[in-house]
mmCIF file of C-alpha atoms in Angstrom:
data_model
loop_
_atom_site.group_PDB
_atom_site.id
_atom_site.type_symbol
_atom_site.label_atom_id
_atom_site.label_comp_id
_atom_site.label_asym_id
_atom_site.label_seq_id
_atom_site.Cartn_x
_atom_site.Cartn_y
_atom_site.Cartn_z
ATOM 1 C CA UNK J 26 3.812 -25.242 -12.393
ATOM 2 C CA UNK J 27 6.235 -22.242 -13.198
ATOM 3 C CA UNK J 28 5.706 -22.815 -16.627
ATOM 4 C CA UNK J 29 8.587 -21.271 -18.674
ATOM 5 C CA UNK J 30 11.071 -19.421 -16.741
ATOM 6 C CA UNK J 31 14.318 -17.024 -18.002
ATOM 7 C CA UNK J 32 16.851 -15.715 -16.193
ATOM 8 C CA UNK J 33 18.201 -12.804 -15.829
ATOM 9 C CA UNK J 34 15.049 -10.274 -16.427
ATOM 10 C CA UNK J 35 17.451 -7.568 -17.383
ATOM 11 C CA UNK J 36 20.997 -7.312 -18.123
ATOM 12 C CA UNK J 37 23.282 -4.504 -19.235
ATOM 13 C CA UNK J 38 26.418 -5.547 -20.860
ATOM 14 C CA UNK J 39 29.472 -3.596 -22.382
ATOM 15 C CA UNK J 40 30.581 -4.583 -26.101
ATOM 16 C CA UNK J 41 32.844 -7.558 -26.532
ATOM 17 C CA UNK J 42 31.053 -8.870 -22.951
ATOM 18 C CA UNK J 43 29.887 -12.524 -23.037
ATOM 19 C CA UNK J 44 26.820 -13.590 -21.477
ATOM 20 C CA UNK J 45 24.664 -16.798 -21.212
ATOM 21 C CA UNK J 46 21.062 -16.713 -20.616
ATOM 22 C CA UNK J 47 19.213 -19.238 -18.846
ATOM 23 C CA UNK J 48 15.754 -20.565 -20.331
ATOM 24 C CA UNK J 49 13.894 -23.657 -18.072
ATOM 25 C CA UNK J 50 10.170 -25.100 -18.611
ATOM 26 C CA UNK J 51 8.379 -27.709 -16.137
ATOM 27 C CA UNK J 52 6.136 -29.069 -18.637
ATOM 28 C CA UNK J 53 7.550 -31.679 -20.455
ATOM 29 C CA UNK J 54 7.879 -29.752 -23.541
ATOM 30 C CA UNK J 55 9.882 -31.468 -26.334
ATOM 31 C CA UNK J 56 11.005 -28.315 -28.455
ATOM 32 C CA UNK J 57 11.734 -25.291 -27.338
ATOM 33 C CA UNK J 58 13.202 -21.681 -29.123
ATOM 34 C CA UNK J 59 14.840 -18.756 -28.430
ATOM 35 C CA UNK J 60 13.273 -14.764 -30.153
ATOM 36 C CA UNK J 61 14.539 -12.003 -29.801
ATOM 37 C CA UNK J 62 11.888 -8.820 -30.119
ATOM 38 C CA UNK J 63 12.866 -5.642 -31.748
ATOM 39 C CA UNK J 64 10.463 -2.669 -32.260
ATOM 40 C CA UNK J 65 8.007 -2.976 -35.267
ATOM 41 C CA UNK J 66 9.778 -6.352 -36.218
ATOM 42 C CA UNK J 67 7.532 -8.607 -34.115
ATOM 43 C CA UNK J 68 9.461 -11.675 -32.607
ATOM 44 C CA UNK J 69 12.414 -13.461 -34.624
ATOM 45 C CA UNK J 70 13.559 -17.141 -33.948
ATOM 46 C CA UNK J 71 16.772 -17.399 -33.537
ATOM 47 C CA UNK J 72 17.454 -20.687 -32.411
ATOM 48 C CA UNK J 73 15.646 -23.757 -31.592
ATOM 49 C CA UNK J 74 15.680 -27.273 -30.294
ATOM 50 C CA UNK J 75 13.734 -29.669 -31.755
ATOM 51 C CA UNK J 76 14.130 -32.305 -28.944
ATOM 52 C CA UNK J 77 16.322 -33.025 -26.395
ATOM 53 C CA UNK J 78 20.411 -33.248 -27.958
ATOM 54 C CA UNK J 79 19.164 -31.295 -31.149
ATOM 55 C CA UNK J 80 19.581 -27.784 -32.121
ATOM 56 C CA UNK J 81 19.085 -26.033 -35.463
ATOM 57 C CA UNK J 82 19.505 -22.157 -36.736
ATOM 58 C CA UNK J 83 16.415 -19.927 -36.825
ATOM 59 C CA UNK J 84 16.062 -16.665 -38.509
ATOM 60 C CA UNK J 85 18.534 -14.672 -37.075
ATOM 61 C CA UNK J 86 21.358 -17.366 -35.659
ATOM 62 C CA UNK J 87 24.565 -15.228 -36.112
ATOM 63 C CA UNK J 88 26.401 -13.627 -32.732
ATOM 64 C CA UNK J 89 24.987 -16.075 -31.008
ATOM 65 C CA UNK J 90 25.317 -20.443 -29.527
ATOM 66 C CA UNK J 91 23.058 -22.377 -28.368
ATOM 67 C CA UNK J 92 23.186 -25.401 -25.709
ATOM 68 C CA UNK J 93 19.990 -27.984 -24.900
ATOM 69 C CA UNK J 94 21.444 -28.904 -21.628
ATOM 70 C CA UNK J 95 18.575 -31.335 -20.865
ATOM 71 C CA UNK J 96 14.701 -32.003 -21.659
ATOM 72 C CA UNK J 97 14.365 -29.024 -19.144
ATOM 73 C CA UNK J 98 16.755 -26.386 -19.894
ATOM 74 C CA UNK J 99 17.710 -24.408 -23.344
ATOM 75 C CA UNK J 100 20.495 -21.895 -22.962
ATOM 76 C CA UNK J 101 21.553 -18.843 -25.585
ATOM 77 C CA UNK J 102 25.187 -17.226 -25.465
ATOM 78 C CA UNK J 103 26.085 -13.905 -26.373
ATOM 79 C CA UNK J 104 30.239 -14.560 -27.170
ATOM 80 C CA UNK J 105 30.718 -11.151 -27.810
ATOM 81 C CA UNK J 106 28.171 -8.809 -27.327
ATOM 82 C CA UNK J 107 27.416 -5.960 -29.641
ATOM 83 C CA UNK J 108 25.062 -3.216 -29.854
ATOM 84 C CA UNK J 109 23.063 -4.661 -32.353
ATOM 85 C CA UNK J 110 22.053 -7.627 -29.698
ATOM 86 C CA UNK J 111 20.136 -5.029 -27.647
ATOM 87 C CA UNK J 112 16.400 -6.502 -27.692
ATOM 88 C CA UNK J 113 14.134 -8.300 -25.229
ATOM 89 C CA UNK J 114 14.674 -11.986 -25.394
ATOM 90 C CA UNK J 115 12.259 -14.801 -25.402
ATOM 91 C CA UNK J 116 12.482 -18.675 -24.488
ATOM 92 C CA UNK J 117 9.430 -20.518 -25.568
ATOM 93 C CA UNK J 118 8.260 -24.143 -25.249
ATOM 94 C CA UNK J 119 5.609 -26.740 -26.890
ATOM 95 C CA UNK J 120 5.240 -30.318 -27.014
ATOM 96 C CA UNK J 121 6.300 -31.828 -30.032
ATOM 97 C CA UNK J 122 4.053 -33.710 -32.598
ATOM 98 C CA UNK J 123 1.988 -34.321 -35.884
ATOM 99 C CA UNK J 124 0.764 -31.195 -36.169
ATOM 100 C CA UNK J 125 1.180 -27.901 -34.580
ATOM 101 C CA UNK J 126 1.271 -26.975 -30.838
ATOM 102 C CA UNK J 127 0.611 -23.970 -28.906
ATOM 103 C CA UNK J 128 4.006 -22.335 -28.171
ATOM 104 C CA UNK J 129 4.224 -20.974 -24.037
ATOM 105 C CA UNK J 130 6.539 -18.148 -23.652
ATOM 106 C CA UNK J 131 8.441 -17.080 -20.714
ATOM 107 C CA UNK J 132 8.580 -13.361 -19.220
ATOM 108 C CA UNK J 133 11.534 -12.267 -21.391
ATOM 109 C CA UNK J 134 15.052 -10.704 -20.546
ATOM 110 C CA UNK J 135 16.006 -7.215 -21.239
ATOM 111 C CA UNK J 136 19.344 -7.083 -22.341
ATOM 112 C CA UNK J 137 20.817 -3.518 -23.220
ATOM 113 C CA UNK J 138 24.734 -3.479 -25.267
ATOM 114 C CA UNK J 139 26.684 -0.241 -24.220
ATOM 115 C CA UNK E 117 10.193 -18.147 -46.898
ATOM 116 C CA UNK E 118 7.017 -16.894 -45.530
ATOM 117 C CA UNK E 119 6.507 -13.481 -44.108
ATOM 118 C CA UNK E 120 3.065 -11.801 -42.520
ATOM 119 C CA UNK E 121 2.130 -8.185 -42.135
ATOM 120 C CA UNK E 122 0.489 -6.406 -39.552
ATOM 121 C CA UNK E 123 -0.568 -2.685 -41.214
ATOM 122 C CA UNK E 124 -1.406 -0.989 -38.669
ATOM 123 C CA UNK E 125 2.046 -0.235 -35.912
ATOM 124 C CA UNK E 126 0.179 2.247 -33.828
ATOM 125 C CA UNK E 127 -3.801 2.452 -32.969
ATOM 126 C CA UNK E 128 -5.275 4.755 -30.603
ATOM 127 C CA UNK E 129 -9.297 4.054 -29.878
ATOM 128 C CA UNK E 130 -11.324 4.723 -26.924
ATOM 129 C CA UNK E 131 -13.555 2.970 -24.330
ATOM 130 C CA UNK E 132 -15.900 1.526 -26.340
ATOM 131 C CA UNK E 133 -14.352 1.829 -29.550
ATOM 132 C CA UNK E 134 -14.442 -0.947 -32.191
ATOM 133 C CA UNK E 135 -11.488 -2.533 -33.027
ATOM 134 C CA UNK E 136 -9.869 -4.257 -35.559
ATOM 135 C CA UNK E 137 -6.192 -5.495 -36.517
ATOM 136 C CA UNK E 138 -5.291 -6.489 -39.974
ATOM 137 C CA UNK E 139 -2.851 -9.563 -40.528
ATOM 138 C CA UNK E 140 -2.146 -10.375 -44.389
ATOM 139 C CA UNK E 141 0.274 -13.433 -44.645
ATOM 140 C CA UNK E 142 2.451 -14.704 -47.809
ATOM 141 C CA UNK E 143 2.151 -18.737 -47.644
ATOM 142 C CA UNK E 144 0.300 -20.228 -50.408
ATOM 143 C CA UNK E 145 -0.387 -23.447 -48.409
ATOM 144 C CA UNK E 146 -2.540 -24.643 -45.485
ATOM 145 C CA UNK E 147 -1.482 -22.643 -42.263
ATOM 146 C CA UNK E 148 -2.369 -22.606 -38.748
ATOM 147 C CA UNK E 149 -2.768 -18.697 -37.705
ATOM 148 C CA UNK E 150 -2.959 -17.239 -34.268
ATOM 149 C CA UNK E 151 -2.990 -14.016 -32.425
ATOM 150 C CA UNK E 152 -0.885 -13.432 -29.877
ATOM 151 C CA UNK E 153 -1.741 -10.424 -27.049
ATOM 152 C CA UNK E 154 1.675 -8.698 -24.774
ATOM 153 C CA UNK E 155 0.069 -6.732 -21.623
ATOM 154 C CA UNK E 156 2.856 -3.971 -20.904
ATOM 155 C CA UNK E 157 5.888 -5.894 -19.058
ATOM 156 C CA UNK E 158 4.209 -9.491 -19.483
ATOM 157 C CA UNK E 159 4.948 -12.140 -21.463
ATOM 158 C CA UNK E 160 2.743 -13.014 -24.704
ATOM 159 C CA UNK E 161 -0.107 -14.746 -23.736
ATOM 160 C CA UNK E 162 -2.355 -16.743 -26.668
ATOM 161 C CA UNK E 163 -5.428 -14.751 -27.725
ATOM 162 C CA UNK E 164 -6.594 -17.372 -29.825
ATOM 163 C CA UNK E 165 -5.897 -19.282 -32.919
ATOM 164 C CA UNK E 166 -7.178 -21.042 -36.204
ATOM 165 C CA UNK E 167 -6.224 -24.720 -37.536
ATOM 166 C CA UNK E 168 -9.262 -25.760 -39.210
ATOM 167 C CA UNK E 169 -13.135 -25.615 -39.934
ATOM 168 C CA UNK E 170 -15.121 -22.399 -39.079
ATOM 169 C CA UNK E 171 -13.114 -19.043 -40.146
ATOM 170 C CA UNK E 172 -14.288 -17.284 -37.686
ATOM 171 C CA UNK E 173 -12.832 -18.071 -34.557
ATOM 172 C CA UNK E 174 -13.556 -17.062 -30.773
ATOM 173 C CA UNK E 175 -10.809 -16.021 -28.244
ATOM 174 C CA UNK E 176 -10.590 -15.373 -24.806
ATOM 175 C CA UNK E 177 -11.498 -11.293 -23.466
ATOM 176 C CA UNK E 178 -14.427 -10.837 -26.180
ATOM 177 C CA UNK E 179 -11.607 -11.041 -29.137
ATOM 178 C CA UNK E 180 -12.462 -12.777 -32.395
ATOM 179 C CA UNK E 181 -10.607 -13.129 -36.115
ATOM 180 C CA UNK E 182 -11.514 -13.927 -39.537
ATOM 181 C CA UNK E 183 -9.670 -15.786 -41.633
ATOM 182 C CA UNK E 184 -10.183 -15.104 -45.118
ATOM 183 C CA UNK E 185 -8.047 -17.647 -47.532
ATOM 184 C CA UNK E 186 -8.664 -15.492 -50.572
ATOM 185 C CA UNK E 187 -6.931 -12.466 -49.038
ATOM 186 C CA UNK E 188 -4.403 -14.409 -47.065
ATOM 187 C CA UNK E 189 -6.358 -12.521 -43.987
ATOM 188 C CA UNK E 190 -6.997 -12.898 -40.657
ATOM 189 C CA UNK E 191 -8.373 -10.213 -38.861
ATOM 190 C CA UNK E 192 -8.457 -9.610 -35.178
ATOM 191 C CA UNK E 193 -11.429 -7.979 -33.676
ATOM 192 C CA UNK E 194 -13.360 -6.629 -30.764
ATOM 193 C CA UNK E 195 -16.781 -4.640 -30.781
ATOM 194 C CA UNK E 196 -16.237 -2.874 -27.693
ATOM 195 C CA UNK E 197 -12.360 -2.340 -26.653
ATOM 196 C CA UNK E 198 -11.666 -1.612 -22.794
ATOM 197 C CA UNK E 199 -8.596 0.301 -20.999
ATOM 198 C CA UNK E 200 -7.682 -3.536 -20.221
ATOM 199 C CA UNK E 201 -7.006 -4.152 -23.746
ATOM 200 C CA UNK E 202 -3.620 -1.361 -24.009
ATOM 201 C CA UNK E 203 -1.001 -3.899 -25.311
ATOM 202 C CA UNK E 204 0.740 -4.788 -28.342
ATOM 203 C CA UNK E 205 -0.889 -7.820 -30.487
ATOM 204 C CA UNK E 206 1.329 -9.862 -32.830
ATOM 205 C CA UNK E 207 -0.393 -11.966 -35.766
ATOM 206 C CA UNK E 208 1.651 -15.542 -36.294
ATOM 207 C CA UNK E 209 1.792 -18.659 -39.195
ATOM 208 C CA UNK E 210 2.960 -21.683 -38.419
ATOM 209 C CA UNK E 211 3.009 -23.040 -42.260
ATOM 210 C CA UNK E 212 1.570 -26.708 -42.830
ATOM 211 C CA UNK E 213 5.070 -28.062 -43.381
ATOM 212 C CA UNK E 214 7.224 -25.683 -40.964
ATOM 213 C CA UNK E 215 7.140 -28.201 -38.014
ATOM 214 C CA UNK E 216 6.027 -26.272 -35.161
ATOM 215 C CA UNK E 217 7.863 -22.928 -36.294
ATOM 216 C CA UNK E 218 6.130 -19.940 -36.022
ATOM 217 C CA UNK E 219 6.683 -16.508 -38.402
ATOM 218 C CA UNK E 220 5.512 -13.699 -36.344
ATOM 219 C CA UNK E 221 4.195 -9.898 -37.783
ATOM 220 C CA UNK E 222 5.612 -6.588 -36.584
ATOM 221 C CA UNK E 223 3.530 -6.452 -34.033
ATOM 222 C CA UNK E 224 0.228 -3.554 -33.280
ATOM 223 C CA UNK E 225 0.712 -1.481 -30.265
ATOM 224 C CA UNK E 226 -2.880 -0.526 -29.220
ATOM 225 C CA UNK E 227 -3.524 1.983 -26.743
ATOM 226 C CA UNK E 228 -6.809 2.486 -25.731
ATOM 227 C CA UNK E 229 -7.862 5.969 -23.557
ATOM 228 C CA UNK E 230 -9.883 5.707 -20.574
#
């Protein structure tokens, strides 16, 4: 099992530039979420999907869309890309359920705004 | 809304050093708490968590926590850090009625000299 996988690993974009990045788990996983990580701020939902056809704001939801494409695959756009969207990005994934489950993150994506 | 607070950004220790991370959350309610560990360019990897029952919990690498409901604590530590251990650690509450939604700390980068 890959377990949760993003694409691209890094990414350098100019402002205004749109983007989409990819997020895809192979364990069944019900819910998954997308963080970004800034320095000293720790990791920040900004968007997550309940189950499959469901999507609901985080933390931090503005500059950015969400699409649960299947059970597998939860993607996060970038419309128009500003400096303040530099930060390392992280999909995540856990199996739904009465009471809480471990969360499995993937490797993250770089993403730098010029 | 819930927030938690990891003190200490920075820590420097060496071989053999004790360690230990403070976490000091701000839900009144029954929480599950956890402790996340980020090797430089890996994902974050589960260190070990608390639902229920004993407060003092074991993890995996020799890492254990505390969690003290009076001081809205929970403490990571080690009695003998190793080079292995240079990463940055991230204290987490999922709150008893936040689904399966996790508020993360600032992080603690810990570097530890050969």
């Amino acid at each position: 099992n890959a377990g949760v996988t993003q694409t691209p690993k890094f990414q350098v974009l100019k402002t205004g530039q749109s983007m989409t990045l990819q997020c895809a788990q192979d364990m069944n996983h019900n819910s998954m979420y997308w963080y970004r990580q800034d320095p000293g701020m720790g990791l920040r939902l900004i968007y997550y999907s309940a189950s499959e056809g469901t999507t609901d704001k985080g933390e931090v939801p503005n500059g950015y869309n969400v699409s649960r494409l299947n059970k597998r695959e939860f993607s996060l756009r970038l419309e128009s890309a500003a400096p303040s969207q530099t930060s390392v990005y992280f999909c995540a994934s856990t199996t739904a359920g009465t009471s809480f489950n471990e969360q499995f993150f993937g490797p993250g994506t770089r993403l730098t705004v010029l | 809304a819930q927030s938690v607070s990891q003190h200490n950004h920075h820590v420097i220790l060496s071989e053999a050093a004790s360690l230990e991370l403070g976490c000091n959350y701000s839900y009144g309610g029954t929480v599950n708490l956890f402790w996340y560990v980020q090797y430089p360019g890996q994902h974050l990897q589960l260190l070990l968590k608390y639902f229920s029952g004993d407060p003092l919990v074991k993890g995996i690498k020799g890492f254990e926590a505390e969690f003290i409901k009076s001081k809205f604590s929970f403490n990571l530590r080690k009695p003998s850090v190793q080079w292995s251990d240079t990463a940055e650690y991230f204290c987490a509450v999922n709150a008893y009625n936040a689904g399966n939604m996790l508020t993360f700390g600032g992080g603690t980068r810990l570097m530890v000299k050969p």
